[in-house]
Amino acid sequence: MAAKSFDLIVIGAGPGGYVAAIRGAQLGMNVAIVEREHLGGICLNWGCIPTKALLRSSEVFHLMHRAKEFGLKADGIGYDLDAVVKRSRKVAGQLSGGIGHLMKKNKITVFMGAAKLAGKGKVSVTTDKGAEDLTAKNIVVATGARARELPGLEADGKLVWTYKHALQPAHMPKKLLVIGSGAIGIEFASFYNTLGADTTVVEVMDRVLPVEDAEISAFAKKAFEKQGMKIMQKAMVKQLDRAKDKVTAHIEVGGKVEKHEFDTVISAVGIVGNVEGLGLEELGVKIDRTHVVTDEYCRTGVDGVYAIGDIAGAPWLAHKASHEGVMVAEHMAGQKVHAIKPESIAGCTYCHPQVASVGYTEAKAKELGYDIKVGRFPFIGNGKAIALGEPEGMIKTVFDAKTGELLGAHMVGVEVTELIQGYVVGRQLETTEEDLMNTVFPHPTLSEMMHEAVLDAYGRVIHM
Ligand SMILES: Cc1cc2nc3c(=O)[nH]c(=O)nc-3n(C[C@H](O)[C@H](O)[C@H](O)COP(=O)(O)OP(=O)(O)OC[C@H]3O[C@@H](n4cnc5c(N)ncnc54)[C@H](O)[C@@H]3O)c2cc1C
C-alpha cells in the first residue's frame, strides 16, 4: 500500500502535539496526528486535569468542615472515594473526547497507534489493524514523559504508587508516604491529607517545593504542617521493605537512618522522557539522558524534525508544551516566531494553599547580580481574602532596582494560580514598576494584593 502523504505528522496527542496539529491545520497544512493511547496525553488523562478534579473534591470537603465559620450547617460530612475518583475520571474523559471533536473540526487525520520514525520524512504506525506508512515534510515529536522510577522504589500499584495509581485509588491510605515534594508530590499529599490520610512527605532538598522562592516554600511548609502533614526535608528514602500490607521505609535524615511504617507510598521523584523505540537516534536526533536536544525553536538538528513538550525538556508543563506546539507550526509555515523564555513561564501548584510563581526567585536574582527591590503583601491585609475566609497567604515581587523590570513574582494562598497570569502578562509586555503602580486594580479582589506587593517594593504600600 502506498504511504499516505501529509504536510505535517505529529507524534503524540498531548497538549504539545494536539495544539501543534491544530495550529498546523489553521495554517493550511494537511495534518496527521498519531496517538498510541489517549487523545489529550498525560495532561488531560493522567495529569493536570484529573488531579485538579480530585483536589476540588478535597477542597469542598475541607470547606464543608468549616461550614460553621460561615454560619452554615453541614452534618454527617463524609466522602465516597469511588465517587470522587469517578468524577475525576469523567472530567478527564470529557476533555479527552473534546480533543477528538477538535481534530475532526480541523480536519486532522487521527491514527490510533504507536509511531516510529522510519527514515527522513517517514513515519510508520502500528495500529490494531496493522501497519500504516506515512510521509510528511515536517514531523513533530511530542511523545511526552512518564514517571521516573528509582531502583528499589519502583511502583507495584498496591503498596507503592505512581501518579497513575494515585489518581484512581482503590482505597484511602491510612498512613501515606509521599516521596518528593515537587508539584506532583505535594498535590497528592494535599489531596490525601485533606481526606484524612496521615501523610508524611520526604524531600531530598532543603525545602518543600524546591523550585519556589525560599520564603514561599517556608510559608507553604508551615501551612501544610498546620494541616497535620509531616514534612521531612534534607531526607532521602534509601530503601522500601514491602510486606503483605505495609511498607517499612528506611529514611536517611541528619546522617542517621530512621525506619517508618506506611500502608501506601506515592513515588513522585520526577519524570523521564518517552524517547525509546521512536527511531530518533537512528535518524541522528541527539538525546541527552531522556530528553531530546533542541534549539530555541524546538528544532532537533535533523531537517524537518521538531521535538516539543516534555520530551524536549524542562519546564515540564502543559502550557509550555502547547506554546511550543504553536511555535513550531508557525516556524515551519515560515512565520516569524519568538523563542520561549523559560523564565517567563509560570509554574502553578494546586495544593492547599496554592502556590504560583513566574521569573526569578529572590535568591536567583541576587545570584545573577541584580540589584533588587523586594515587595511583599500578606493576604490578611486584603478585604476579599478576609471575606472569603482565606486570610492565609502572601505575594512577593522582585524588581530590578536599576530598570524597574519585574524579575519575579511569587505567591502562596487561595486562587493564586489564577492570579499569577497578571504578572505573566506584565512580564511579556515588559512593564516596569511604574506601569504596574499606575494600573487600577478592581476592588474588592485578591488581585489588589498584586498591586500592593508592587507598591511595597517601592515603599508605597497602602494597606499595611
Ligand atoms: C499528576 C500530574 C499532574 C500534572 N499537573 C500539571 C499541571 O497542573 N499543570 C501543568 O502545566 N502540567 C502538569 N503536569 C505536566 C503535564 O501533564 C505535562 O507537562 C504535559 O502533559 C506534557 O505534554 P506533552 O504534549 O509534551 O506530552 P504528554 O501529555 O505526555 O502526551 C504525549 C502523548 O504521546 C503519546 N505517545 C508516546 N509515545 C508515542 C508513540 N510512539 N506513538 C504515538 N503516541 C505516543 C502518549 O500516549 C501521550 O498521549 C502534570 C503531570 C502529572 C503527571
Short mmCIF file of C-alpha atoms and ligand atoms in Angstrom, two decimals:
data_model
loop_
_atom_site.label_atom_id
_atom_site.label_comp_id
_atom_site.label_asym_id
_atom_site.label_seq_id
_atom_site.Cartn_x
_atom_site.Cartn_y
_atom_site.Cartn_z
CA MET A 1 0.00 0.00 0.00
CA ALA A 2 1.34 3.45 -0.90
CA ALA A 3 2.34 5.67 2.00
CA LYS A 4 -0.20 8.32 2.94
CA SER A 5 1.25 11.74 2.46
CA PHE A 6 0.80 14.80 4.72
CA ASP A 7 2.38 18.21 5.19
CA LEU A 8 2.82 17.57 8.90
CA ILE A 9 2.79 14.47 11.06
CA VAL A 10 2.58 14.94 14.82
CA ILE A 11 3.54 12.03 17.07
CA GLY A 12 1.70 12.18 20.39
CA ALA A 13 -1.61 13.92 21.09
CA GLY A 14 -0.87 15.61 24.41
CA PRO A 15 -1.14 19.38 24.91
CA GLY A 16 2.01 19.80 22.84
CA GLY A 17 1.04 17.54 19.95
CA TYR A 18 -2.65 18.28 19.53
CA VAL A 19 -2.06 22.04 19.69
CA ALA A 20 0.72 21.79 17.07
CA ALA A 21 -1.68 19.80 14.88
CA ILE A 22 -4.48 22.37 15.22
CA ARG A 23 -2.17 25.33 14.54
CA GLY A 24 -0.72 23.50 11.53
CA ALA A 25 -4.23 22.88 10.17
CA GLN A 26 -5.16 26.52 10.76
CA LEU A 27 -2.15 27.49 8.65
CA GLY A 28 -3.43 25.36 5.77
CA MET A 29 -1.38 22.20 6.32
CA ASN A 30 -2.71 18.71 5.70
CA VAL A 31 -2.04 17.25 9.18
CA ALA A 32 -1.94 13.75 10.67
CA ILE A 33 -1.61 13.02 14.36
CA VAL A 34 -0.61 9.64 15.80
CA GLU A 35 -1.54 8.68 19.35
CA ARG A 36 -0.91 5.29 20.94
CA GLU A 37 -3.16 5.61 23.96
CA HIS A 38 -5.43 8.59 24.51
CA LEU A 39 -6.11 11.95 22.89
CA GLY A 40 -5.10 14.73 25.27
CA GLY A 41 -1.99 12.94 26.53
CA ILE A 42 -0.92 12.80 30.15
CA CYS A 43 -2.24 16.28 30.88
CA LEU A 44 -5.90 15.63 30.16
CA ASN A 45 -5.98 11.94 31.07
CA TRP A 46 -3.49 11.40 33.91
CA GLY A 47 -2.06 14.78 34.86
CA CYS A 48 -3.22 18.37 35.10
CA ILE A 49 -6.94 17.84 34.75
CA PRO A 50 -7.84 14.73 36.79
CA THR A 51 -5.61 15.90 39.67
CA LYS A 52 -7.44 19.23 39.75
CA ALA A 53 -10.77 17.38 39.78
CA LEU A 54 -9.61 15.32 42.79
CA LEU A 55 -8.26 18.41 44.53
CA ARG A 56 -11.57 20.20 44.02
CA SER A 57 -13.32 17.36 45.89
CA SER A 58 -10.89 17.64 48.80
CA GLU A 59 -11.23 21.42 48.80
CA VAL A 60 -15.04 21.24 49.02
CA PHE A 61 -14.69 18.59 51.74
CA HIS A 62 -12.37 20.91 53.67
CA LEU A 63 -14.79 23.83 53.27
CA MET A 64 -17.71 21.69 54.44
CA HIS A 65 -15.83 21.15 57.69
CA ARG A 66 -15.58 24.92 58.02
CA ALA A 67 -19.33 25.43 57.43
CA LYS A 68 -19.94 26.78 60.94
CA GLU A 69 -17.46 29.64 60.35
CA PHE A 70 -19.68 30.83 57.52
CA GLY A 71 -22.91 30.48 59.53
CA LEU A 72 -23.84 27.27 57.76
CA LYS A 73 -24.73 23.81 58.92
CA ALA A 74 -23.22 20.66 57.49
CA ASP A 75 -23.76 17.46 59.42
CA GLY A 76 -22.51 13.98 58.73
CA ILE A 77 -19.78 15.18 56.38
CA GLY A 78 -18.08 12.33 54.60
CA TYR A 79 -16.97 11.15 51.22
CA ASP A 80 -17.37 8.27 48.81
CA LEU A 81 -13.89 7.62 47.39
CA ASP A 82 -15.24 5.74 44.37
CA ALA A 83 -17.50 8.68 43.51
CA VAL A 84 -14.63 11.15 43.96
CA VAL A 85 -12.46 9.11 41.56
CA LYS A 86 -15.38 8.57 39.17
CA ARG A 87 -15.92 12.32 38.91
CA SER A 88 -12.21 12.86 38.22
CA ARG A 89 -12.21 10.19 35.51
CA LYS A 90 -15.40 11.64 33.98
CA VAL A 91 -13.86 15.12 33.78
CA ALA A 92 -10.75 13.61 32.13
CA GLY A 93 -12.92 11.61 29.70
CA GLN A 94 -14.98 14.66 28.77
CA LEU A 95 -11.90 16.66 27.90
CA SER A 96 -10.21 13.83 26.02
CA GLY A 97 -13.43 13.42 23.99
CA GLY A 98 -13.33 17.15 23.29
CA ILE A 99 -9.93 16.75 21.62
CA GLY A 100 -11.48 14.18 19.26
CA HIS A 101 -14.02 16.83 18.21
CA LEU A 102 -11.29 19.43 17.73
CA MET A 103 -9.35 17.02 15.48
CA LYS A 104 -12.47 16.47 13.34
CA LYS A 105 -13.29 20.18 13.22
CA ASN A 106 -9.79 20.96 12.00
CA LYS A 107 -9.81 18.05 9.51
CA ILE A 108 -6.80 16.43 11.16
CA THR A 109 -6.38 12.73 10.38
CA VAL A 110 -6.03 10.74 13.61
CA PHE A 111 -4.16 7.43 13.67
CA MET A 112 -4.56 5.50 16.93
CA GLY A 113 -1.33 3.53 17.15
CA ALA A 114 2.35 3.66 18.05
CA ALA A 115 4.52 5.72 15.72
CA LYS A 116 8.17 5.35 14.82
CA LEU A 117 10.38 7.45 12.57
CA ALA A 118 11.23 5.17 9.66
CA GLY A 119 13.60 7.48 7.80
CA LYS A 120 13.73 11.07 6.64
CA GLY A 121 10.13 12.32 6.38
CA LYS A 122 8.79 8.83 7.04
CA VAL A 123 6.70 7.55 9.93
CA SER A 124 5.43 4.04 10.39
CA VAL A 125 2.43 3.47 12.61
CA THR A 126 1.46 0.20 14.23
CA THR A 127 -2.28 0.09 14.82
CA ASP A 128 -4.68 -2.69 15.84
CA LYS A 129 -5.41 -3.24 12.18
CA GLY A 130 -1.79 -3.45 11.05
CA ALA A 131 0.94 -1.09 9.89
CA GLU A 132 0.47 2.25 8.13
CA ASP A 133 3.25 4.14 6.35
CA LEU A 134 3.02 7.91 6.37
CA THR A 135 5.22 10.60 4.86
CA ALA A 136 5.50 14.34 5.53
CA LYS A 137 7.85 17.25 5.03
CA ASN A 138 7.71 18.05 8.74
CA ILE A 139 7.42 15.81 11.78
CA VAL A 140 6.80 16.95 15.34
CA VAL A 141 7.77 14.52 18.08
CA ALA A 142 5.60 15.18 21.14
CA THR A 143 5.64 11.85 22.94
CA GLY A 144 5.80 13.30 26.45
CA ALA A 145 7.11 11.63 29.57
CA ARG A 146 6.30 9.11 32.28
CA ALA A 147 7.02 8.72 35.99
CA ARG A 148 10.66 8.26 36.95
CA GLU A 149 11.26 5.03 38.88
CA LEU A 150 14.18 4.87 41.30
CA PRO A 151 15.85 1.48 41.93
CA GLY A 152 14.23 -0.20 44.94
CA LEU A 153 11.39 2.33 44.99
CA GLU A 154 9.60 1.02 41.89
CA ALA A 155 5.83 1.20 41.91
CA ASP A 156 3.85 -2.02 42.23
CA GLY A 157 0.37 -0.50 42.14
CA LYS A 158 -0.53 -1.96 45.55
CA LEU A 159 1.78 -0.58 48.18
CA VAL A 160 3.85 1.78 46.06
CA TRP A 161 2.03 4.02 43.59
CA THR A 162 2.94 6.32 40.72
CA TYR A 163 0.67 9.22 39.85
CA LYS A 164 -1.45 6.90 37.72
CA HIS A 165 -2.26 4.68 40.71
CA ALA A 166 -2.71 7.71 42.97
CA LEU A 167 -5.33 9.08 40.57
CA GLN A 168 -7.53 6.01 40.88
CA PRO A 169 -7.04 4.65 44.40
CA ALA A 170 -9.00 1.55 45.33
CA HIS A 171 -8.74 2.50 48.99
CA MET A 172 -7.89 5.52 51.10
CA PRO A 173 -4.38 5.19 52.55
CA LYS A 174 -4.26 5.34 56.34
CA LYS A 175 -0.57 6.11 56.62
CA LEU A 176 0.86 7.60 53.47
CA LEU A 177 4.42 8.39 52.48
CA VAL A 178 4.92 10.76 49.56
CA ILE A 179 8.44 10.72 48.15
CA GLY A 180 9.22 14.05 46.53
CA SER A 181 7.75 17.47 47.23
CA GLY A 182 7.62 18.90 43.73
CA ALA A 183 4.26 19.97 42.33
CA ILE A 184 3.01 16.42 41.70
CA GLY A 185 4.04 15.05 45.11
CA ILE A 186 2.64 18.00 47.06
CA GLU A 187 -0.66 17.99 45.18
CA PHE A 188 -1.23 14.33 46.04
CA ALA A 189 -0.06 14.91 49.62
CA SER A 190 -2.56 17.75 49.90
CA PHE A 191 -5.43 15.68 48.47
CA TYR A 192 -4.86 12.61 50.65
CA ASN A 193 -4.01 14.56 53.77
CA THR A 194 -7.21 16.61 53.48
CA LEU A 195 -9.26 13.43 53.12
CA GLY A 196 -7.75 12.08 56.32
CA ALA A 197 -4.64 10.09 55.43
CA ASP A 198 -1.82 10.51 57.94
CA THR A 199 0.64 11.96 55.43
CA THR A 200 4.42 12.26 55.52
CA VAL A 201 6.36 13.99 52.74
CA VAL A 202 10.05 13.26 52.28
CA GLU A 203 12.10 15.77 50.31
CA VAL A 204 15.78 15.40 49.50
CA MET A 205 16.35 19.15 49.10
CA ASP A 206 16.39 21.59 52.00
CA ARG A 207 12.77 22.70 51.46
CA VAL A 208 9.42 21.68 50.04
CA LEU A 209 8.52 22.85 46.53
CA PRO A 210 12.26 23.39 46.00
CA VAL A 211 11.94 25.40 42.78
CA GLU A 212 9.92 28.09 44.53
CA ASP A 213 11.23 31.17 46.33
CA ALA A 214 12.56 30.13 49.76
CA GLU A 215 10.13 32.40 51.60
CA ILE A 216 7.15 30.91 49.76
CA SER A 217 8.38 27.35 50.41
CA ALA A 218 8.71 28.14 54.11
CA PHE A 219 5.22 29.66 54.23
CA ALA A 220 3.72 26.66 52.42
CA LYS A 221 5.53 24.22 54.72
CA LYS A 222 4.08 25.90 57.80
CA ALA A 223 0.59 25.76 56.29
CA PHE A 224 0.96 22.05 55.41
CA GLU A 225 2.20 21.24 58.92
CA LYS A 226 -0.74 23.14 60.41
CA GLN A 227 -2.97 20.79 58.43
CA GLY A 228 -1.22 17.82 60.05
CA MET A 229 1.21 16.88 57.30
CA LYS A 230 4.65 15.74 58.39
CA ILE A 231 7.48 17.12 56.32
CA MET A 232 10.99 15.65 56.32
CA GLN A 233 13.47 17.87 54.48
CA LYS A 234 17.07 17.04 53.54
CA ALA A 235 15.87 13.46 53.83
CA MET A 236 16.18 10.54 51.47
CA VAL A 237 14.25 7.29 51.19
CA LYS A 238 17.01 4.71 50.83
CA GLN A 239 15.00 1.51 50.85
CA LEU A 240 11.44 0.19 50.99
CA ASP A 241 10.81 -3.17 52.65
CA ARG A 242 7.49 -4.43 51.37
CA ALA A 243 5.37 -6.82 53.43
CA LYS A 244 1.83 -8.03 52.71
CA ASP A 245 0.04 -4.81 53.62
CA LYS A 246 2.73 -2.47 54.83
CA VAL A 247 5.97 -0.88 53.75
CA THR A 248 8.90 -0.06 56.00
CA ALA A 249 10.72 2.96 54.64
CA HIS A 250 14.38 3.50 55.52
CA ILE A 251 14.74 7.27 55.54
CA GLU A 252 18.14 8.91 55.89
CA VAL A 253 17.90 12.20 57.69
CA GLY A 254 20.60 14.14 59.54
CA GLY A 255 23.15 11.38 58.88
CA LYS A 256 21.00 8.67 60.51
CA VAL A 257 18.62 6.15 59.00
CA GLU A 258 15.15 6.06 60.56
CA LYS A 259 12.60 3.33 59.88
CA HIS A 260 8.95 4.33 59.44
CA GLU A 261 5.95 2.18 58.52
CA PHE A 262 3.33 3.12 55.96
CA ASP A 263 0.50 1.31 54.22
CA THR A 264 0.92 3.29 50.99
CA VAL A 265 3.77 5.11 49.26
CA ILE A 266 3.46 7.55 46.37
CA SER A 267 6.66 7.96 44.41
CA ALA A 268 6.83 11.43 42.84
CA VAL A 269 10.52 11.72 42.06
CA GLY A 270 10.30 13.26 38.61
CA ILE A 271 9.74 12.13 35.09
CA VAL A 272 11.65 10.61 32.19
CA GLY A 273 11.01 11.41 28.53
CA ASN A 274 9.42 8.83 26.20
CA VAL A 275 12.39 8.67 23.82
CA GLU A 276 12.64 4.92 23.34
CA GLY A 277 11.63 2.98 20.25
CA LEU A 278 10.98 6.06 18.16
CA GLY A 279 13.91 5.70 15.78
CA LEU A 280 15.23 9.09 16.90
CA GLU A 281 18.91 8.25 17.28
CA GLU A 282 18.95 6.23 14.04
CA LEU A 283 17.91 9.44 12.27
CA GLY A 284 20.62 11.48 14.02
CA VAL A 285 18.46 13.18 16.65
CA LYS A 286 20.52 13.85 19.77
CA ILE A 287 19.27 12.63 23.14
CA ASP A 288 20.60 13.90 26.45
CA ARG A 289 19.71 11.39 29.17
CA THR A 290 15.97 11.01 28.45
CA HIS A 291 15.29 14.21 26.60
CA VAL A 292 15.64 15.27 23.00
CA VAL A 293 18.15 18.07 22.48
CA THR A 294 16.57 21.02 20.69
CA ASP A 295 17.39 24.65 19.90
CA GLU A 296 15.19 27.56 20.99
CA TYR A 297 12.79 26.87 18.10
CA CYS A 298 12.45 23.20 19.08
CA ARG A 299 14.46 22.05 16.05
CA THR A 300 16.36 18.82 16.62
CA GLY A 301 19.14 19.49 14.13
CA VAL A 302 17.66 16.91 11.75
CA ASP A 303 15.92 18.76 8.94
CA GLY A 304 12.12 18.67 9.29
CA VAL A 305 12.12 17.04 12.75
CA TYR A 306 10.97 19.10 15.73
CA ALA A 307 10.54 17.98 19.36
CA ILE A 308 8.22 19.77 21.79
CA GLY A 309 6.77 19.45 25.27
CA ASP A 310 8.00 17.15 28.00
CA ILE A 311 10.23 15.14 25.67
CA ALA A 312 12.13 18.35 24.85
CA GLY A 313 12.96 19.07 28.49
CA ALA A 314 12.06 21.43 31.32
CA PRO A 315 9.89 23.07 32.40
CA TRP A 316 7.61 20.04 32.28
CA LEU A 317 4.38 21.94 31.98
CA ALA A 318 1.38 21.63 29.69
CA HIS A 319 1.27 25.33 28.78
CA LYS A 320 4.94 25.21 27.77
CA ALA A 321 4.19 22.19 25.55
CA SER A 322 1.20 23.92 23.92
CA HIS A 323 3.08 27.13 23.32
CA GLU A 324 5.88 25.19 21.66
CA GLY A 325 3.24 23.42 19.56
CA VAL A 326 2.03 26.74 18.18
CA MET A 327 5.59 27.98 17.71
CA VAL A 328 6.80 25.02 15.66
CA ALA A 329 3.73 25.03 13.38
CA GLU A 330 4.28 28.72 12.68
CA HIS A 331 8.02 28.20 12.26
CA MET A 332 7.55 25.50 9.61
CA ALA A 333 4.97 27.76 7.89
CA GLY A 334 7.70 30.37 7.54
CA GLN A 335 6.24 32.79 10.06
CA LYS A 336 8.37 34.94 12.36
CA VAL A 337 8.26 33.32 15.79
CA HIS A 338 9.62 34.26 19.17
CA ALA A 339 11.55 31.69 21.13
CA ILE A 340 10.07 30.85 24.51
CA LYS A 341 11.81 32.29 27.56
CA PRO A 342 11.61 29.63 30.30
CA GLU A 343 11.77 32.33 32.98
CA SER A 344 8.51 33.79 31.66
CA ILE A 345 6.58 30.55 32.07
CA ALA A 346 4.53 30.45 35.25
CA GLY A 347 4.50 27.39 37.48
CA CYS A 348 1.36 26.58 39.47
CA THR A 349 0.82 24.05 42.24
CA TYR A 350 -2.76 23.36 43.28
CA CYS A 351 -2.13 22.24 46.83
CA HIS A 352 -3.89 23.96 49.72
CA PRO A 353 -2.81 26.77 49.94
CA GLN A 354 -1.97 27.11 46.27
CA VAL A 355 1.47 28.24 45.09
CA ALA A 356 2.28 30.10 41.87
CA SER A 357 5.29 31.92 40.50
CA VAL A 358 6.96 33.38 37.46
CA GLY A 359 10.50 34.57 36.84
CA TYR A 360 13.43 34.68 39.21
CA THR A 361 13.32 33.93 42.91
CA GLU A 362 14.96 36.49 45.18
CA ALA A 363 17.99 34.21 45.58
CA LYS A 364 18.35 33.65 41.81
CA ALA A 365 18.07 37.38 41.05
CA LYS A 366 20.84 38.06 43.57
CA GLU A 367 22.95 35.23 42.17
CA LEU A 368 22.59 36.77 38.70
CA GLY A 369 23.99 40.00 40.09
CA TYR A 370 20.86 42.14 40.04
CA ASP A 371 20.48 44.97 42.48
CA ILE A 372 16.92 44.23 43.59
CA LYS A 373 13.91 45.72 45.28
CA VAL A 374 11.55 43.27 47.01
CA GLY A 375 7.89 43.85 47.85
CA ARG A 376 5.59 41.72 49.99
CA PHE A 377 1.92 41.76 50.84
CA PRO A 378 0.03 39.39 53.16
CA PHE A 379 -3.48 38.05 52.45
CA ILE A 380 -4.55 39.26 55.91
CA GLY A 381 -4.38 42.84 54.57
CA ASN A 382 -6.85 42.18 51.74
CA GLY A 383 -10.61 42.64 52.14
CA LYS A 384 -11.61 39.98 49.62
CA ALA A 385 -9.32 37.37 51.21
CA ILE A 386 -10.89 38.06 54.61
CA ALA A 387 -14.43 37.97 53.18
CA LEU A 388 -13.62 34.61 51.58
CA GLY A 389 -12.32 33.33 54.91
CA GLU A 390 -8.87 32.83 53.34
CA PRO A 391 -6.50 35.23 55.13
CA GLU A 392 -3.51 32.89 54.85
CA GLY A 393 -1.03 33.71 52.12
CA MET A 394 1.39 36.22 50.68
CA ILE A 395 2.55 37.78 47.44
CA LYS A 396 6.15 38.72 46.82
CA THR A 397 7.63 40.72 43.96
CA VAL A 398 11.26 41.07 42.89
CA PHE A 399 12.25 44.08 40.78
CA ASP A 400 15.46 45.17 39.11
CA ALA A 401 16.27 48.31 41.13
CA LYS A 402 18.02 49.90 38.13
CA THR A 403 15.39 49.44 35.42
CA GLY A 404 12.17 48.69 37.31
CA GLU A 405 11.79 45.39 35.41
CA LEU A 406 9.66 42.84 37.21
CA LEU A 407 12.16 39.99 37.60
CA GLY A 408 9.93 37.62 39.51
CA ALA A 409 6.62 37.22 41.32
CA HIS A 410 5.84 34.56 43.92
CA MET A 411 2.56 33.74 45.60
CA VAL A 412 1.05 31.41 48.13
CA GLY A 413 -2.63 31.46 49.07
CA VAL A 414 -6.11 30.82 47.76
CA GLU A 415 -6.56 31.09 43.97
CA VAL A 416 -3.04 32.38 43.31
CA THR A 417 -2.87 30.00 40.34
CA GLU A 418 -5.48 32.26 38.70
CA LEU A 419 -3.74 35.49 39.78
CA ILE A 420 -0.23 34.77 38.50
CA GLN A 421 -1.18 35.38 34.87
CA GLY A 422 -1.47 39.12 35.65
CA TYR A 423 2.26 39.25 36.31
CA VAL A 424 2.98 36.95 33.35
CA VAL A 425 1.28 39.44 31.03
CA GLY A 426 3.20 42.24 32.74
CA ARG A 427 6.50 40.48 32.08
CA GLN A 428 5.56 39.69 28.48
CA LEU A 429 4.75 43.37 27.84
CA GLU A 430 7.98 44.35 29.60
CA THR A 431 6.13 46.61 32.01
CA THR A 432 8.04 48.48 34.68
CA GLU A 433 7.14 49.12 38.30
CA GLU A 434 5.67 52.45 37.19
CA ASP A 435 3.14 50.86 34.79
CA LEU A 436 2.13 48.38 37.46
CA MET A 437 1.76 51.08 40.11
CA ASN A 438 -0.35 53.20 37.73
CA THR A 439 -2.66 50.31 36.92
CA VAL A 440 -6.09 50.43 38.58
CA PHE A 441 -6.99 47.10 40.18
CA PRO A 442 -10.69 46.31 40.81
CA HIS A 443 -11.99 46.23 44.37
CA PRO A 444 -12.61 44.01 46.19
CA THR A 445 -10.40 41.40 44.56
CA LEU A 446 -7.46 39.28 45.51
CA SER A 447 -5.64 40.98 42.62
CA GLU A 448 -5.33 44.16 44.70
CA MET A 449 -2.60 42.32 46.61
CA MET A 450 -0.61 42.14 43.39
CA HIS A 451 -0.75 45.94 43.27
CA GLU A 452 0.19 46.28 46.93
CA ALA A 453 3.15 43.89 46.54
CA VAL A 454 4.46 46.18 43.79
CA LEU A 455 3.83 49.32 45.85
CA ASP A 456 5.62 47.73 48.81
CA ALA A 457 8.78 47.20 46.78
CA TYR A 458 8.91 50.98 46.37
CA GLY A 459 7.90 51.96 49.91
CA ARG A 460 4.37 52.98 48.87
CA VAL A 461 2.20 50.16 50.24
CA ILE A 462 -1.24 51.37 51.39
CA HIS A 463 -2.93 48.67 53.45
CA MET A 464 -0.07 47.51 55.63
C1 LIG B 1 -0.02 14.02 38.10
C2 LIG B 1 0.39 15.12 37.16
C3 LIG B 1 -0.12 16.39 37.34
C4 LIG B 1 0.26 17.41 36.47
N1 LIG B 1 -0.27 18.66 36.65
C5 LIG B 1 0.08 19.65 35.81
C6 LIG B 1 -0.48 20.95 35.96
O1 LIG B 1 -1.29 21.21 36.84
N2 LIG B 1 -0.09 21.92 35.08
C7 LIG B 1 0.82 21.68 34.08
O2 LIG B 1 1.13 22.58 33.31
N3 LIG B 1 1.37 20.45 33.93
C8 LIG B 1 1.02 19.45 34.76
N4 LIG B 1 1.56 18.21 34.58
C9 LIG B 1 2.54 18.02 33.49
C10 LIG B 1 1.81 17.88 32.14
O3 LIG B 1 0.92 16.80 32.19
C11 LIG B 1 2.82 17.68 31.05
O4 LIG B 1 3.76 18.74 31.08
C12 LIG B 1 2.16 17.66 29.68
O5 LIG B 1 1.22 16.62 29.59
C13 LIG B 1 3.20 17.50 28.58
O6 LIG B 1 2.58 17.48 27.36
P1 LIG B 1 3.20 16.72 26.11
O7 LIG B 1 2.28 17.01 24.96
O8 LIG B 1 4.62 17.03 25.98
O9 LIG B 1 3.14 15.17 26.48
P2 LIG B 1 2.02 14.20 27.04
O10 LIG B 1 0.88 14.91 27.62
O11 LIG B 1 2.75 13.23 27.88
O12 LIG B 1 1.49 13.47 25.73
C14 LIG B 1 2.32 12.64 24.98
C15 LIG B 1 1.44 11.66 24.22
O13 LIG B 1 2.25 10.93 23.32
C16 LIG B 1 1.79 9.59 23.25
N5 LIG B 1 2.87 8.76 22.73
C17 LIG B 1 4.04 8.45 23.34
N6 LIG B 1 4.79 7.68 22.53
C18 LIG B 1 4.08 7.51 21.39
C19 LIG B 1 4.33 6.82 20.17
N7 LIG B 1 5.47 6.14 19.95
N8 LIG B 1 3.38 6.85 19.22
C20 LIG B 1 2.21 7.53 19.41
N9 LIG B 1 1.94 8.19 20.54
C21 LIG B 1 2.86 8.19 21.51
C22 LIG B 1 1.39 9.28 24.67
O14 LIG B 1 0.46 8.22 24.72
C23 LIG B 1 0.78 10.61 25.13
O15 LIG B 1 -0.62 10.64 24.94
C24 LIG B 1 1.18 17.16 35.42
C25 LIG B 1 1.69 15.88 35.24
C26 LIG B 1 1.30 14.87 36.09
C27 LIG B 1 1.86 13.50 35.89
#
